[in-house]
Coordinates of C-alpha atoms in Angstrom, one line a residue:
M751 CA 0.1 -0.2 0.0
L752 CA 2.7 2.6 0.7
A753 CA 4.6 1.7 -2.4
A754 CA 1.3 2.3 -4.3
V755 CA 0.8 5.6 -2.9
V756 CA 4.5 6.6 -3.4
F757 CA 4.1 5.4 -7.0
A758 CA 0.8 7.2 -7.4
E759 CA 2.1 10.4 -6.0
T760 CA 5.3 10.4 -8.4
G761 CA 4.0 8.7 -11.5
L762 CA 0.5 9.3 -12.4
L763 CA -0.2 12.8 -12.3
V764 CA -3.3 12.5 -9.9
G765 CA -1.4 11.8 -7.0
F766 CA -0.2 15.3 -6.3
F767 CA -2.7 15.3 -3.4
L768 CA -0.9 12.5 -1.7
P769 CA 0.9 13.2 1.5
G770 CA 4.5 12.0 0.6
D771 CA 6.8 13.5 2.8
S772 CA 4.9 13.3 5.8
L773 CA 3.7 9.5 4.9
L774 CA 7.5 8.7 4.5
F775 CA 8.5 10.3 7.8
T776 CA 6.0 8.5 9.6
V777 CA 6.9 5.2 8.0
G778 CA 10.2 6.1 9.6
V779 CA 8.6 6.8 13.0
V780 CA 6.7 3.1 13.0
A781 CA 10.1 1.3 11.7
G782 CA 11.8 3.0 14.4
A783 CA 9.0 1.7 16.7
G784 CA 10.1 -2.0 15.4
S785 CA 6.9 -2.4 13.4
L786 CA 8.9 -2.4 9.9
D787 CA 11.9 -3.2 9.1
I788 CA 14.1 -0.2 7.9
V789 CA 16.4 -1.3 5.1
R790 CA 13.3 -3.1 3.3
I791 CA 10.7 -0.3 3.4
C792 CA 13.4 1.9 1.9
V793 CA 14.4 -0.4 -0.7
L794 CA 10.9 -1.0 -1.7
L795 CA 9.9 3.1 -1.7
V796 CA 12.7 4.0 -3.4
V797 CA 12.2 1.4 -6.4
A798 CA 8.3 2.7 -5.9
S799 CA 9.7 6.3 -6.4
I800 CA 11.7 5.7 -9.2
L801 CA 9.4 3.6 -11.3
G802 CA 6.6 6.4 -10.6
D803 CA 9.0 8.6 -12.0
Q804 CA 9.7 6.7 -15.1
N805 CA 5.9 6.1 -15.7
G806 CA 5.5 10.0 -15.6
Y807 CA 8.5 10.5 -17.8
L808 CA 7.0 8.2 -20.2
L809 CA 3.7 9.6 -20.2
G810 CA 5.1 12.9 -21.1
Y811 CA 7.4 11.9 -23.5
R812 CA 4.4 10.0 -25.2
T813 CA 1.8 12.9 -25.3
G814 CA 4.6 15.2 -25.9
P815 CA 4.1 15.4 -29.9
A816 CA 0.1 15.8 -29.2
I817 CA 0.8 19.0 -26.8
F818 CA 3.3 20.5 -29.0
S819 CA 0.6 20.4 -32.1
R820 CA -2.1 21.9 -30.1
K821 CA -3.4 25.1 -30.8
D822 CA -3.2 27.9 -28.1
S823 CA -6.1 28.1 -25.8
L824 CA -7.0 30.3 -22.5
L825 CA -5.2 27.8 -20.2
F826 CA -2.7 26.5 -22.9
K827 CA -0.2 28.4 -24.6
Q828 CA 2.8 26.7 -27.0
E829 CA 5.1 29.3 -25.5
Y830 CA 4.7 27.4 -21.9
I831 CA 5.8 23.9 -23.5
T832 CA 8.6 25.6 -25.3
R833 CA 9.9 27.3 -22.1
T834 CA 9.5 24.2 -20.1
Q835 CA 11.7 22.4 -22.6
R836 CA 14.4 25.1 -22.5
F837 CA 14.2 25.1 -18.9
F838 CA 14.6 21.4 -18.5
E839 CA 17.8 21.7 -21.1
R840 CA 19.3 23.9 -18.4
H841 CA 18.1 23.0 -15.2
G842 CA 16.5 19.7 -15.5
G843 CA 18.7 17.7 -13.4
K844 CA 18.2 20.2 -10.3
T845 CA 14.7 20.4 -11.1
L846 CA 14.4 16.7 -10.6
I847 CA 16.1 16.5 -7.2
Y848 CA 14.4 19.5 -5.6
A849 CA 10.9 18.4 -7.3
K850 CA 11.0 15.6 -4.7
F851 CA 10.8 17.7 -1.8
V852 CA 8.1 19.8 -3.1
P853 CA 4.5 18.4 -3.4
F854 CA 2.8 19.3 -6.3
V855 CA 6.1 19.7 -8.3
R856 CA 6.9 16.1 -7.8
T857 CA 4.2 14.9 -9.4
F858 CA 4.4 16.8 -12.5
A859 CA 8.1 17.3 -12.8
P860 CA 8.9 14.0 -14.6
F861 CA 6.0 14.5 -16.7
M862 CA 7.4 17.7 -17.9
A863 CA 10.6 16.2 -18.7
G864 CA 9.3 13.7 -20.6
V865 CA 6.9 16.7 -22.6
G866 CA 10.4 18.6 -22.6
R867 CA 12.2 15.9 -24.6
M868 CA 15.1 15.5 -21.6
R869 CA 17.4 12.8 -22.6
Y870 CA 16.2 9.6 -21.0
R871 CA 19.7 8.7 -19.8
R872 CA 20.3 12.0 -18.1
F873 CA 16.5 11.8 -16.6
L874 CA 17.1 8.3 -15.1
S875 CA 20.2 9.5 -13.5
F876 CA 18.7 12.3 -11.8
N877 CA 15.7 10.1 -11.4
V878 CA 17.4 7.3 -9.6
F879 CA 19.7 10.0 -7.2
G880 CA 16.3 12.1 -6.3
G881 CA 14.4 8.9 -5.4
L882 CA 17.0 7.6 -3.6
G883 CA 17.6 11.0 -1.5
W884 CA 13.7 12.0 -1.0
V885 CA 12.8 8.5 0.3
V886 CA 16.0 7.4 2.8
L887 CA 16.3 11.0 4.1
L888 CA 12.7 11.7 5.1
T889 CA 12.3 7.9 6.3
L890 CA 15.7 8.0 8.2
A891 CA 14.7 11.2 9.6
G892 CA 11.5 9.4 10.9
Y893 CA 13.4 6.7 12.1
E894 CA 15.9 8.5 14.1
L895 CA 13.4 11.4 15.3
G896 CA 10.7 9.2 15.8
E897 CA 12.5 8.2 19.3
I898 CA 12.6 11.6 20.9
P899 CA 10.0 11.9 23.6
F900 CA 8.8 15.8 22.3
I901 CA 8.3 14.4 18.6
R902 CA 6.3 11.4 19.9
H903 CA 4.2 13.4 22.3
N904 CA 3.4 16.0 19.3
F905 CA 3.6 13.6 16.6
E906 CA 0.6 15.3 14.7
K907 CA 2.1 18.8 15.0
V908 CA 5.4 17.5 14.1
V909 CA 3.5 15.9 10.6
L910 CA 1.7 19.1 10.1
G911 CA 4.9 20.8 10.1
I912 CA 6.2 18.6 7.6
V913 CA 3.3 19.3 5.2
L914 CA 3.5 23.2 6.1
V915 CA 7.4 23.3 5.3
S916 CA 6.6 20.9 2.1
V917 CA 4.5 23.5 0.6
L918 CA 6.1 26.5 1.8
P919 CA 8.3 26.5 -1.6
V920 CA 5.1 26.4 -3.8
I921 CA 3.6 29.5 -1.5
I922 CA 6.4 31.6 -1.9
Q923 CA 6.1 31.0 -5.5
V924 CA 2.6 31.7 -5.8
V925 CA 2.9 34.8 -3.7
K926 CA 6.4 36.0 -6.0
E927 CA 4.2 35.5 -9.2
R928 CA 1.0 37.1 -8.0
F929 CA 3.2 40.2 -7.0
A930 CA 5.7 40.2 -9.5
P931 CA 5.5 43.3 -12.2
A932 CA 3.4 42.6 -15.2
G933 CA 5.7 40.8 -18.2
T934 CA 7.7 39.0 -16.3
A935 CA 8.1 35.3 -16.2
T936 CA 9.5 33.3 -13.5
L937 CA 10.5 30.4 -16.0
N938 CA 12.7 32.7 -18.1
Q939 CA 15.8 32.3 -16.1

């Protein structure tokens, strides 16, 4: 069940609402209490994360031509796809690793890497590195920190804090875009 949640969040485009960071931390705490084998659970969840990203990339890669031939509409502009493609050419690897730690973005980054035609070998290396880092860091953090009495007694608040810290970059970016002067684009870096 845990692997299915991690896979869906990273590879099905509908999993953006799933609680990946807090789930991994919670799994670590449960493993620390002796209920799960930390090594097995980390291996399983790393594989699920990598396979989920692979699926997202392939979906994007396969639908890319259809997206590139689509006409501009109210919500869709060819310029967005072109900009995304350039962005992944310049910053794709970093984006894939950072995206693992940002809800919503982690769901769509592999898809957009596929749409943007990021070279597969490059994608694969950053996917493996990002999936390994995301799962191991958050799960081991829960495993180690779950032993601290303050965290055990305030577990719900800690999980809510993780969720808040996870979505903070998205909130900051939305605020920046909302108050940015007209005509400035955030992907024009």
